[in-house]
Amino acid sequence: MGQCVSKEKHSDVPPRTSSQQMPEANALLSNLTSLPNFYNHSPNRNLSSFSQNDPKYEIVVALYTYESRSDGDLSFKRGDLMYLMDSSNVDWWYVQRTADNKTGYVPRNFVALQKTAESEDWFAGKISRNRAERLVLSQSLPLGTFLVREREVMPPEYALTIRDYGENRPCVKHYKIKKTDDDGYYITDKRIFHDLRELVRYYRDNSNGLCQKLTVAAPRIMPARPDLCYQTTQQWEIPRHELQLKDKLGDGNFGEVWHGRWKGSVEVAIKTMKPGTMSDEAFLQEAHIMKQCAHQNLVKLYAVCTKEEPFYIITEYMCGGSLLHYLRDDSNQLSIPALIDMCAQIANGMKYLEERKLVHRDLAARNVLVGDKISGVPVVKVADFGLARKLMEEDIYEARMGAKFPIKWTAPEAAICGNFTVKSDIWSYGILLYEIFTRGQNPYPGMHNREVIEQVEQGYRMPCPKNCPPEVYEHMLKCWHQLPEKRPTFSYLYNYFDDFYRSLVSVKDSFHSDLCVGGGCLSLQFLRSHGVWKYLLHDHLPDSRILVDRSSNESWRMQPTRLDQLYSMALPCTAWGASCDMVLFLQRLTPHYQTFLLMTLK
């Protein structure tokens, strides 16, 4: 990848290599590796006299199995009960196992307080609507498969997601769970429940207005551990001999990335740094930024090795490798909905950085990692915070003299002047969208770096990729606005892509003046103004279409050559009010959805 050297903005001191250890680096390392202990318990206390009925201590239940790799941690199996001794740490709780009175730390996201909604297998926590749909639509699950999730709104609200069946295909329905002033819960005001557990018990036995009776809970996805062990939350430096480098995943200007294991069992990614490529202070600053960040769409930093070169950064392992290689692999069949979902996940991770005034400076498909799939859609996380910087009050980071960065992903104001902001990350996100919808093609094909800078300054923007939804391309162009302040925020982009297929939700509603996709309704005016109708007709329907006239039950097959004619017929209808004389069924199939478009025609 070509690089650009920024022009001098101020008199930065040239970086010193690791051989020139700096006092600032020593101080930072001291801060990173010897954080204070905020816990007020005494691990050596005799807890054997505690009774399970002792009201002083709450009981937690294990949601997953966890195997300890440190003396301070406690192993447990799913369903084990433990007394909660100390909950002052957000990531690790100190507990005593009820079965044998052994004590230790357990990861907070692996346990829950007993007899709460969180302890139930149907409670999914704060996940997006899209992920909830993918979970209940997993293969081989029965009708009525469900989960309760915390909606992504403030103040917190809950929603019930249920697997249903309609129009010869599985579908999903969502029900908002409302709360009364006295902390009761209800879906309809005809019946109010004391808590979520009582609500679920009732609807397991009675559908009472729901699409299905609740049957089985959707599968839970095991979360990533918050750290390698409790000790590494306070002591980031780990002995190098505890790591095994197994398979080389890639290399770059700064070093190599390996798939490895910690203590022989915990899978990790190990980033090795070439000697002399980064100062001690810069390396530790990278580690400090990564350790502060905790989000489902950001790669988690676990530990570092800095006692000798090459330095190591140890992070969570993502089994799918880089998004760039994943996109280029023809064996990975990705539908448009899957690509849209990945766009939303990446924007969600960047939204977290945006809210904390962190600028990434190297957002690209090569720096996004791919994990396991949920209902055919891979989990993706933003990685490589090696260039990340905390913005000052003026919200601008000025690159030091001699700094290098990838031109084709870099906003013009950053490439020319070295001024990086969250808005320059937005530009890079637009380039990343191009990579996603071209399945990993290089941006600005056939152009060298200097030509890219000149052409972009003159207003050139890459054309819409083949098979890319026009709405997505419109948002690429928004990300590439010449004026940084005119570019959208990551918060907006996340909401946009997360809602892109909101219409796939099957909620049986009136067909009056609405176009319904999978049963969910969007106004015809909205669809017409956003060009969605043409996009669905031309890009997402199979080679043959079945049109059904409800009034006569006559059906016929229309060949692809008739698409333009069909569009010409349908377009003016979107401007009218609807009647129920005829309903046009357009069946479109993707690897993960079977979606029916229902459009009422006048």
Coordinates of C-alpha atoms in Angstrom, one line a residue:
M1 CA 0.0 0.0 0.0
G2 CA 1.4 3.4 -0.9
Q3 CA 2.1 5.8 1.9
C4 CA 2.1 9.6 2.2
V5 CA 4.4 11.6 4.3
S6 CA 2.7 14.5 6.0
K7 CA 4.1 18.0 5.8
E8 CA 5.6 19.5 8.9
K9 CA 3.0 21.2 11.2
H10 CA 5.0 21.7 14.3
S11 CA 8.4 20.7 15.8
D12 CA 7.8 17.2 17.0
V13 CA 10.7 15.4 18.5
P14 CA 11.7 12.4 16.4
P15 CA 10.6 9.1 17.9
R16 CA 13.2 7.2 20.0
T17 CA 13.7 3.5 19.6
S18 CA 13.4 1.0 22.4
S19 CA 17.1 1.2 23.0
Q20 CA 16.5 4.8 24.2
Q21 CA 14.1 4.0 27.0
M22 CA 12.2 7.2 28.0
P23 CA 11.2 8.2 31.5
E24 CA 7.7 8.8 30.2
A25 CA 7.5 5.3 28.9
N26 CA 8.6 3.9 32.2
A27 CA 6.0 5.9 34.0
L28 CA 3.3 4.8 31.6
L29 CA 4.4 1.1 31.8
S30 CA 4.2 1.4 35.6
N31 CA 0.7 2.7 35.3
L32 CA -0.3 -0.1 33.0
T33 CA 1.2 -3.0 34.8
S34 CA 0.5 -2.1 38.4
L35 CA -3.0 -0.7 38.6
P36 CA -4.3 -0.2 42.1
N37 CA -6.5 -2.9 43.7
F38 CA -9.9 -1.5 44.3
Y39 CA -11.3 -4.6 46.1
N40 CA -12.1 -4.5 49.7
H41 CA -12.6 -8.3 50.3
S42 CA -10.1 -10.5 52.1
P43 CA -9.5 -13.6 49.9
N44 CA -8.2 -15.6 52.9
R45 CA -11.4 -15.1 54.9
N46 CA -13.0 -18.4 56.1
L47 CA -16.3 -18.5 54.3
S48 CA -17.2 -22.1 55.1
S49 CA -19.8 -21.1 57.6
F50 CA -21.9 -19.2 55.1
S51 CA -25.4 -20.7 54.5
Q52 CA -27.2 -20.6 51.2
N53 CA -30.1 -19.0 53.1
D54 CA -27.8 -16.2 54.4
P55 CA -29.6 -13.0 53.3
K56 CA -26.3 -11.1 53.5
Y57 CA -25.0 -12.6 50.3
E58 CA -26.7 -12.8 46.9
I59 CA -26.3 -15.9 44.8
V60 CA -25.1 -15.9 41.2
V61 CA -25.6 -18.6 38.7
A62 CA -23.2 -19.6 35.9
L63 CA -24.5 -18.9 32.4
Y64 CA -21.6 -20.6 30.7
T65 CA -18.7 -23.0 31.6
Y66 CA -15.4 -21.3 32.4
E67 CA -12.0 -22.9 33.0
S68 CA -9.5 -21.0 35.1
R69 CA -6.0 -20.4 33.9
S70 CA -4.8 -18.4 36.9
D71 CA -4.6 -19.0 40.7
G72 CA -6.9 -16.1 41.4
D73 CA -9.7 -17.3 39.1
L74 CA -12.4 -19.9 39.8
S75 CA -13.4 -22.6 37.4
F76 CA -17.1 -23.4 37.1
K77 CA -19.7 -25.2 35.0
R78 CA -22.9 -23.8 33.5
G79 CA -25.6 -23.9 36.2
D80 CA -23.2 -23.7 39.2
L81 CA -24.3 -21.5 42.1
M82 CA -21.9 -19.1 43.9
Y83 CA -22.2 -16.6 46.7
L84 CA -21.4 -13.1 45.5
M85 CA -18.7 -11.6 47.8
D86 CA -17.6 -8.5 45.9
S87 CA -19.1 -6.9 42.9
S88 CA -17.1 -3.6 42.8
N89 CA -15.3 -4.5 39.6
V90 CA -17.3 -4.2 36.4
D91 CA -15.6 -7.1 34.7
W92 CA -14.7 -9.6 37.5
W93 CA -16.8 -10.6 40.5
Y94 CA -15.3 -12.3 43.6
V95 CA -17.4 -15.4 44.6
Q96 CA -17.5 -18.5 46.7
R97 CA -18.8 -21.7 45.1
T98 CA -21.6 -23.2 47.1
A99 CA -20.8 -26.8 46.4
D100 CA -17.3 -26.8 47.9
N101 CA -16.7 -23.3 49.3
K102 CA -13.8 -22.5 47.0
T103 CA -13.4 -18.8 46.2
G104 CA -12.0 -16.8 43.4
Y105 CA -12.7 -14.3 40.6
V106 CA -15.2 -15.1 37.8
P107 CA -15.8 -13.0 34.6
R108 CA -18.9 -10.9 35.2
N109 CA -20.4 -11.6 31.7
F110 CA -20.4 -15.3 32.4
V111 CA -22.7 -15.2 35.5
A112 CA -25.9 -13.5 36.6
L113 CA -27.7 -12.9 39.8
Q114 CA -30.0 -15.8 40.6
K115 CA -33.8 -15.4 40.0
T116 CA -33.4 -12.4 37.8
A117 CA -34.2 -12.0 34.1
E118 CA -30.5 -12.0 33.3
S119 CA -30.1 -15.5 34.7
E120 CA -32.7 -16.9 32.3
D121 CA -31.6 -18.6 29.1
W122 CA -34.1 -16.5 27.1
F123 CA -32.6 -13.2 28.2
A124 CA -30.2 -11.9 25.5
G125 CA -29.1 -8.6 27.0
K126 CA -28.5 -5.5 25.0
I127 CA -28.3 -6.7 21.4
S128 CA -29.5 -5.1 18.2
R129 CA -32.8 -6.0 16.6
N130 CA -30.9 -7.5 13.6
R131 CA -28.9 -9.9 15.8
A132 CA -32.0 -10.9 17.7
E133 CA -33.6 -11.8 14.4
R134 CA -30.6 -13.9 13.3
L135 CA -30.6 -15.8 16.6
V136 CA -34.3 -16.8 16.4
L137 CA -34.0 -17.6 12.7
S138 CA -31.2 -20.1 13.3
Q139 CA -31.7 -23.4 11.5
S140 CA -33.7 -26.2 13.0
L141 CA -35.4 -24.1 15.7
P142 CA -39.2 -24.6 16.2
L143 CA -42.0 -22.0 15.9
G144 CA -42.2 -19.9 19.1
T145 CA -38.4 -19.8 19.6
F146 CA -37.9 -16.5 21.4
L147 CA -35.7 -14.2 23.3
V148 CA -36.1 -11.0 25.4
R149 CA -33.6 -8.3 24.6
E150 CA -32.8 -4.9 26.1
R151 CA -33.5 -2.3 23.4
E152 CA -30.8 0.1 22.4
V153 CA -32.6 3.2 23.8
M154 CA -32.5 5.3 26.9
P155 CA -34.1 4.8 29.4
P156 CA -33.8 1.0 29.0
E157 CA -36.7 -0.8 27.5
Y158 CA -37.3 -4.4 26.5
A159 CA -38.6 -6.3 23.5
L160 CA -39.9 -9.8 22.9
T161 CA -38.7 -11.4 19.7
I162 CA -40.5 -14.6 18.4
R163 CA -40.0 -16.9 15.5
D164 CA -43.2 -17.3 13.4
Y165 CA -44.2 -18.7 10.0
G166 CA -46.0 -16.9 7.3
E167 CA -46.3 -17.0 3.5
N168 CA -44.4 -20.3 3.4
R169 CA -41.3 -19.1 5.2
P170 CA -39.9 -18.5 8.7
C171 CA -40.3 -14.9 9.9
V172 CA -39.9 -12.8 13.0
K173 CA -42.2 -10.7 15.1
H174 CA -41.2 -8.2 17.7
Y175 CA -43.3 -7.0 20.6
K176 CA -42.4 -4.0 22.7
I177 CA -42.6 -4.8 26.5
K178 CA -43.9 -1.7 28.2
K179 CA -43.4 -0.7 31.8
T180 CA -45.9 0.7 34.3
D181 CA -45.2 3.5 36.8
D182 CA -45.0 0.9 39.6
D183 CA -42.4 -1.3 37.7
G184 CA -44.9 -3.7 36.2
Y185 CA -44.5 -5.1 32.7
Y186 CA -47.0 -5.7 29.9
I187 CA -47.4 -6.2 26.2
T188 CA -51.1 -5.3 26.2
D189 CA -52.7 -3.4 29.0
K190 CA -55.2 -6.3 29.5
R191 CA -52.6 -8.2 31.6
I192 CA -49.8 -6.7 33.7
F193 CA -46.9 -8.8 35.2
H194 CA -44.7 -8.2 38.2
D195 CA -41.5 -8.9 36.3
L196 CA -40.2 -10.3 33.0
R197 CA -40.0 -13.8 34.3
E198 CA -43.7 -13.9 35.1
L199 CA -44.5 -12.4 31.7
V200 CA -42.5 -15.2 29.9
R201 CA -44.1 -17.9 32.1
Y202 CA -47.6 -16.7 31.1
Y203 CA -46.9 -16.6 27.4
R204 CA -45.3 -20.0 27.4
D205 CA -48.8 -21.3 28.2
N206 CA -50.9 -18.8 26.4
S207 CA -50.4 -17.0 23.1
N208 CA -53.2 -14.6 24.0
G209 CA -52.7 -12.2 21.0
L210 CA -49.1 -13.1 20.3
C211 CA -48.2 -14.8 17.0
Q212 CA -47.1 -18.0 18.8
K213 CA -46.9 -19.5 22.3
L214 CA -43.3 -19.2 23.5
T215 CA -41.5 -22.5 23.2
V216 CA -37.7 -22.6 23.5
A217 CA -35.1 -19.9 24.1
A218 CA -32.9 -18.9 21.2
P219 CA -29.3 -20.0 21.6
R220 CA -27.0 -17.7 23.5
I221 CA -23.7 -16.7 22.1
M222 CA -20.8 -17.1 24.5
P223 CA -19.2 -13.7 25.1
A224 CA -15.5 -13.0 24.9
R225 CA -13.7 -13.2 28.2
P226 CA -13.0 -9.7 29.5
D227 CA -9.3 -10.5 30.1
L228 CA -7.0 -13.6 30.0
C229 CA -7.6 -13.8 33.8
Y230 CA -8.3 -11.5 36.7
Q231 CA -4.6 -10.8 37.2
T232 CA -4.1 -9.3 33.8
T233 CA -6.7 -6.6 34.6
Q234 CA -4.1 -5.2 36.9
Q235 CA -0.9 -6.7 35.6
W236 CA -0.8 -6.4 31.8
E237 CA 2.8 -7.6 31.4
I238 CA 2.8 -11.4 31.1
P239 CA 5.8 -13.7 30.8
R240 CA 6.7 -14.4 27.2
H241 CA 7.1 -18.2 27.9
E242 CA 3.4 -18.5 28.6
L243 CA 2.7 -17.8 24.9
Q244 CA 2.9 -20.3 22.0
L245 CA 3.0 -18.9 18.5
K246 CA 1.2 -21.4 16.3
D247 CA 0.3 -20.1 12.8
K248 CA 1.4 -16.9 11.1
L249 CA -1.7 -14.8 10.0
G250 CA 0.0 -11.9 8.3
D251 CA 2.7 -9.3 8.4
G252 CA 3.1 -5.6 7.7
N253 CA 5.4 -2.6 8.1
F254 CA 5.4 -2.9 11.9
G255 CA 5.7 -6.6 12.4
E256 CA 3.8 -9.9 12.2
V257 CA 0.5 -11.3 13.5
W258 CA 0.3 -14.8 14.8
H259 CA -2.4 -17.2 16.0
G260 CA -1.3 -18.6 19.3
R261 CA -2.2 -19.9 22.7
W262 CA -1.8 -18.6 26.2
K263 CA -0.9 -21.3 28.8
G264 CA -1.6 -23.9 26.2
S265 CA -5.3 -23.5 26.0
V266 CA -6.7 -19.9 25.5
E267 CA -6.6 -18.9 21.8
V268 CA -5.1 -15.5 21.2
A269 CA -3.7 -13.3 18.5
I270 CA -0.2 -12.1 19.0
K271 CA 1.1 -9.0 17.3
T272 CA 4.9 -8.8 17.2
M273 CA 6.6 -5.5 16.6
K274 CA 9.8 -5.3 14.6
P275 CA 12.7 -3.9 16.7
G276 CA 13.1 -0.1 16.2
T277 CA 9.9 0.5 14.3
M278 CA 8.1 2.1 17.3
S279 CA 9.3 3.8 20.4
D280 CA 8.5 2.4 23.8
E281 CA 6.2 5.3 24.5
A282 CA 4.3 4.9 21.3
F283 CA 3.9 1.1 21.8
L284 CA 2.6 1.6 25.3
Q285 CA 0.3 4.3 24.2
E286 CA -1.2 1.9 21.7
A287 CA -1.7 -0.6 24.4
H288 CA -3.1 2.0 26.8
I289 CA -5.7 3.0 24.2
M290 CA -6.7 -0.5 23.3
K291 CA -7.0 -1.6 27.0
Q292 CA -9.4 1.2 27.7
C293 CA -11.8 0.2 24.8
A294 CA -14.4 -2.5 25.5
H295 CA -17.1 -3.0 22.9
Q296 CA -18.6 -6.0 21.1
N297 CA -17.3 -4.7 17.7
L298 CA -13.8 -3.8 18.8
V299 CA -11.0 -6.3 19.2
K300 CA -10.1 -6.8 22.9
L301 CA -6.6 -6.3 24.2
Y302 CA -5.5 -8.8 26.8
A303 CA -1.8 -8.2 27.6
V304 CA 1.6 -7.1 26.5
C305 CA 5.2 -8.4 26.6
T306 CA 7.7 -5.5 26.8
K307 CA 10.6 -6.9 28.8
E308 CA 12.6 -7.7 25.6
E309 CA 12.2 -7.2 21.8
P310 CA 10.3 -7.9 19.8
F311 CA 7.4 -6.5 21.8
Y312 CA 4.1 -8.4 21.8
I313 CA 0.5 -7.3 21.9
I314 CA -1.9 -10.1 22.9
T315 CA -5.5 -9.7 21.8
E316 CA -8.6 -11.9 21.3
Y317 CA -8.4 -14.3 18.4
M318 CA -10.8 -13.9 15.5
C319 CA -11.1 -17.2 13.6
G320 CA -12.0 -15.6 10.2
G321 CA -8.9 -13.5 9.7
S322 CA -9.0 -10.1 8.1
L323 CA -12.1 -8.9 6.4
L324 CA -10.1 -8.1 3.3
H325 CA -9.0 -11.7 2.8
Y326 CA -12.5 -12.9 3.8
L327 CA -14.1 -10.8 1.1
R328 CA -11.7 -12.0 -1.5
D329 CA -12.3 -15.7 -0.7
D330 CA -14.8 -16.9 -3.2
S331 CA -15.9 -19.7 -0.9
N332 CA -17.4 -17.1 1.5
Q333 CA -20.8 -16.6 -0.1
L334 CA -22.1 -13.3 1.3
S335 CA -25.6 -11.9 0.5
I336 CA -26.4 -8.2 0.4
P337 CA -28.1 -8.4 3.8
A338 CA -25.0 -10.0 5.3
L339 CA -22.8 -7.2 3.8
I340 CA -25.2 -4.6 5.2
D341 CA -25.1 -6.2 8.6
M342 CA -21.3 -6.1 8.6
C343 CA -21.4 -2.4 7.7
A344 CA -23.6 -1.8 10.7
Q345 CA -21.3 -3.7 13.0
I346 CA -18.3 -1.8 11.9
A347 CA -20.1 1.5 12.3
N348 CA -21.2 0.4 15.8
G349 CA -17.5 -0.1 16.8
M350 CA -16.5 3.2 15.3
K351 CA -19.4 4.9 17.0
Y352 CA -17.9 3.8 20.4
L353 CA -14.6 5.4 19.4
E354 CA -16.4 8.5 18.2
E355 CA -18.2 9.0 21.5
R356 CA -14.8 8.9 23.3
K357 CA -13.1 11.3 20.8
L358 CA -10.8 8.6 19.6
V359 CA -9.6 8.8 15.9
H360 CA -8.5 5.5 14.4
R361 CA -6.6 6.9 11.4
D362 CA -6.3 3.5 9.6
L363 CA -9.8 2.2 9.1
A364 CA -9.8 -0.3 6.2
A365 CA -10.9 -3.9 5.5
R366 CA -7.4 -5.1 6.3
N367 CA -7.9 -3.8 9.9
V368 CA -11.3 -5.4 10.5
L369 CA -11.3 -9.0 11.8
V370 CA -13.9 -11.7 11.2
G371 CA -15.2 -14.1 13.8
D372 CA -17.9 -16.8 14.0
K373 CA -21.2 -16.6 12.2
I374 CA -24.6 -16.1 13.6
S375 CA -27.3 -17.4 11.2
G376 CA -24.9 -17.0 8.3
V377 CA -23.7 -13.5 9.1
P378 CA -20.1 -13.2 10.4
V379 CA -19.3 -11.1 13.5
V380 CA -16.8 -8.4 12.6
K381 CA -14.6 -6.2 14.9
V382 CA -12.4 -3.2 14.3
A383 CA -8.8 -3.9 15.1
D384 CA -5.3 -2.3 14.8
F385 CA -5.4 0.8 17.0
G386 CA -1.7 1.3 16.2
L387 CA -2.5 4.7 14.7
A388 CA -5.3 5.7 17.1
R389 CA -5.0 9.0 19.0
K390 CA -7.1 10.8 21.6
L391 CA -8.3 14.1 20.2
M392 CA -7.6 17.3 22.0
E393 CA -10.2 19.9 22.7
E394 CA -10.1 21.3 19.2
D395 CA -11.0 17.8 17.9
I396 CA -8.0 17.7 15.5
Y397 CA -4.9 15.5 15.7
E398 CA -2.0 16.8 13.6
A399 CA 0.3 14.1 12.3
R400 CA 3.9 14.5 13.3
M401 CA 6.6 15.2 10.7
G402 CA 7.4 12.0 8.7
A403 CA 4.3 10.2 9.7
K404 CA 3.1 7.7 7.1
F405 CA -0.5 6.7 6.3
P406 CA -2.4 5.0 3.5
I407 CA -3.4 7.5 0.9
K408 CA -6.3 5.7 -0.8
W409 CA -8.1 5.4 2.5
T410 CA -7.2 8.8 3.8
A411 CA -9.4 12.0 3.7
P412 CA -7.9 14.8 1.6
E413 CA -7.5 17.2 4.6
A414 CA -5.6 14.5 6.4
A415 CA -3.5 13.4 3.4
I416 CA -2.5 17.0 2.5
C417 CA -2.4 18.7 5.8
G418 CA -2.0 15.9 8.3
N419 CA -5.2 16.9 10.1
F420 CA -7.1 13.8 11.4
T421 CA -10.5 14.0 13.0
V422 CA -13.4 11.7 13.5
K423 CA -14.6 13.0 10.1
S424 CA -11.5 11.8 8.4
D425 CA -12.4 8.3 9.8
I426 CA -15.8 8.8 8.2
W427 CA -14.1 9.2 4.9
S428 CA -12.2 6.0 5.4
Y429 CA -15.4 4.3 6.4
G430 CA -16.8 5.2 2.9
I431 CA -13.7 3.6 1.3
L432 CA -14.3 0.5 3.5
L433 CA -17.9 0.4 2.2
Y434 CA -16.4 0.3 -1.3
E435 CA -14.2 -2.6 -0.4
I436 CA -17.1 -4.5 1.1
F437 CA -19.4 -4.1 -1.9
T438 CA -16.6 -4.9 -4.4
R439 CA -15.7 -8.0 -2.4
G440 CA -12.2 -6.7 -1.5
Q441 CA -11.1 -4.8 -4.6
N442 CA -8.5 -2.1 -4.2
P443 CA -10.0 1.4 -4.2
Y444 CA -9.2 3.8 -7.1
P445 CA -8.1 0.9 -9.4
G446 CA -5.4 1.9 -11.9
M447 CA -4.5 5.1 -10.1
H448 CA -1.3 5.8 -8.1
N449 CA -1.3 7.8 -4.9
R450 CA -0.4 11.2 -6.3
E451 CA -3.1 10.9 -8.9
V452 CA -5.7 9.9 -6.3
I453 CA -4.9 13.1 -4.3
E454 CA -5.1 15.3 -7.3
Q455 CA -8.3 13.7 -8.7
V456 CA -10.1 13.7 -5.3
E457 CA -9.2 17.4 -4.8
Q458 CA -10.8 18.1 -8.2
G459 CA -14.0 16.4 -7.1
Y460 CA -13.6 12.9 -8.5
R461 CA -15.4 10.1 -6.6
M462 CA -15.3 6.4 -7.4
P463 CA -18.4 5.1 -9.3
C464 CA -21.0 2.9 -7.7
P465 CA -19.8 -0.7 -7.5
K466 CA -21.7 -3.4 -9.5
N467 CA -24.6 -4.9 -7.5
C468 CA -24.2 -2.3 -4.8
P469 CA -27.6 -0.9 -3.6
P470 CA -27.9 2.7 -4.7
E471 CA -28.8 3.7 -1.2
V472 CA -25.5 2.4 0.0
Y473 CA -23.6 4.3 -2.7
E474 CA -25.4 7.5 -1.7
H475 CA -24.0 7.0 1.8
M476 CA -20.5 6.4 0.4
L477 CA -20.8 9.8 -1.3
K478 CA -21.9 11.4 2.0
C479 CA -18.8 10.0 3.6
W480 CA -16.7 11.5 0.8
H481 CA -18.1 15.0 1.1
Q482 CA -15.3 17.5 0.5
L483 CA -16.3 19.5 3.7
P484 CA -15.6 17.3 6.8
E485 CA -18.4 19.0 8.7
K486 CA -20.9 17.8 6.1
R487 CA -20.1 14.1 6.5
P488 CA -22.4 12.0 8.7
T489 CA -21.5 10.7 12.1
F490 CA -20.9 7.1 13.0
S491 CA -23.9 7.2 15.2
Y492 CA -26.0 8.1 12.2
L493 CA -24.3 5.5 10.0
Y494 CA -24.8 2.7 12.5
N495 CA -28.5 3.5 12.9
Y496 CA -28.9 3.7 9.1
F497 CA -27.3 0.3 8.3
D498 CA -28.8 -1.4 11.4
D499 CA -32.3 -0.3 10.2
F500 CA -31.6 -1.0 6.5
Y501 CA -33.6 -4.2 6.6
R502 CA -36.0 -3.3 9.4
S503 CA -38.7 -4.0 6.9
L504 CA -37.9 -7.7 7.0
V505 CA -39.6 -7.9 10.4
S506 CA -42.9 -9.7 10.1
V507 CA -45.5 -7.7 11.9
K508 CA -49.0 -8.4 10.4
D509 CA -50.3 -4.9 9.8
S510 CA -52.9 -3.3 7.6
F511 CA -52.0 -3.3 3.9
H512 CA -53.6 0.1 3.5
S513 CA -51.2 2.6 1.8
D514 CA -48.2 0.6 2.8
L515 CA -45.7 -1.6 1.0
C516 CA -44.9 -4.5 3.2
V517 CA -41.6 -6.4 3.1
G518 CA -41.8 -9.7 5.0
G519 CA -44.9 -8.3 6.7
G520 CA -43.3 -5.2 8.1
C521 CA -44.6 -1.9 6.7
L522 CA -42.9 1.1 5.1
S523 CA -44.8 3.9 3.6
L524 CA -44.9 4.0 -0.2
Q525 CA -43.9 7.6 -0.2
F526 CA -40.7 6.7 1.8
L527 CA -39.9 3.8 -0.6
R528 CA -40.5 6.0 -3.7
S529 CA -38.4 8.8 -2.4
H530 CA -35.5 6.5 -1.5
G531 CA -35.5 4.5 -4.7
V532 CA -36.0 1.2 -2.8
W533 CA -38.7 -0.1 -5.1
K534 CA -36.4 0.0 -8.2
Y535 CA -33.5 -1.4 -6.2
L536 CA -35.5 -4.4 -5.0
L537 CA -36.9 -5.1 -8.5
H538 CA -33.7 -4.9 -10.4
D539 CA -31.1 -6.2 -8.0
H540 CA -32.7 -8.6 -5.6
L541 CA -35.3 -10.7 -7.3
P542 CA -34.7 -14.2 -8.7
D543 CA -34.7 -14.9 -12.5
S544 CA -38.4 -15.8 -12.4
R545 CA -41.2 -14.0 -10.7
I546 CA -44.7 -15.2 -9.7
L547 CA -47.5 -12.6 -9.7
V548 CA -50.7 -13.5 -7.9
D549 CA -54.0 -11.6 -8.4
R550 CA -55.9 -12.2 -5.2
S551 CA -59.2 -11.5 -6.8
S552 CA -59.0 -14.3 -9.3
N553 CA -56.2 -16.6 -7.8
E554 CA -54.7 -16.6 -11.3
S555 CA -50.9 -16.8 -11.4
W556 CA -48.4 -16.5 -14.1
R557 CA -44.6 -16.4 -14.6
M558 CA -42.8 -13.3 -15.8
Q559 CA -39.4 -13.5 -17.4
P560 CA -36.5 -11.2 -16.5
T561 CA -36.9 -9.2 -19.8
R562 CA -40.2 -7.9 -18.4
L563 CA -38.5 -6.2 -15.4
D564 CA -38.4 -2.7 -16.9
Q565 CA -42.0 -3.0 -18.0
L566 CA -43.0 -4.2 -14.5
Y567 CA -41.1 -1.2 -13.0
S568 CA -42.8 1.2 -15.3
M569 CA -46.2 -0.2 -14.2
A570 CA -45.4 -0.2 -10.5
L571 CA -43.7 3.2 -10.2
P572 CA -46.7 5.4 -10.6
C573 CA -48.7 3.2 -8.3
T574 CA -46.4 4.2 -5.4
A575 CA -47.6 7.7 -5.6
W576 CA -51.3 6.8 -5.1
G577 CA -53.3 5.7 -2.1
A578 CA -53.8 1.9 -2.0
S579 CA -56.8 -0.2 -2.6
C580 CA -57.2 -3.9 -1.8
D581 CA -58.3 -5.0 -5.3
M582 CA -55.1 -6.7 -6.1
V583 CA -51.9 -7.6 -4.2
L584 CA -48.7 -8.3 -6.1
F585 CA -46.5 -10.9 -4.5
L586 CA -42.8 -10.7 -5.5
Q587 CA -40.8 -13.4 -4.0
R588 CA -37.1 -12.9 -3.6
L589 CA -34.7 -15.4 -2.1
T590 CA -31.3 -14.9 -0.5
P591 CA -29.1 -17.5 1.3
H592 CA -30.5 -16.3 4.6
Y593 CA -34.0 -14.9 4.0
Q594 CA -37.0 -15.7 2.0
T595 CA -38.8 -12.4 1.8
F596 CA -42.1 -11.6 0.2
L597 CA -42.9 -8.1 -1.1
L598 CA -46.5 -7.3 -0.9
M599 CA -47.6 -4.2 -2.8
T600 CA -51.1 -3.0 -3.0
L601 CA -52.0 -1.7 -6.4
K602 CA -54.8 0.7 -7.2

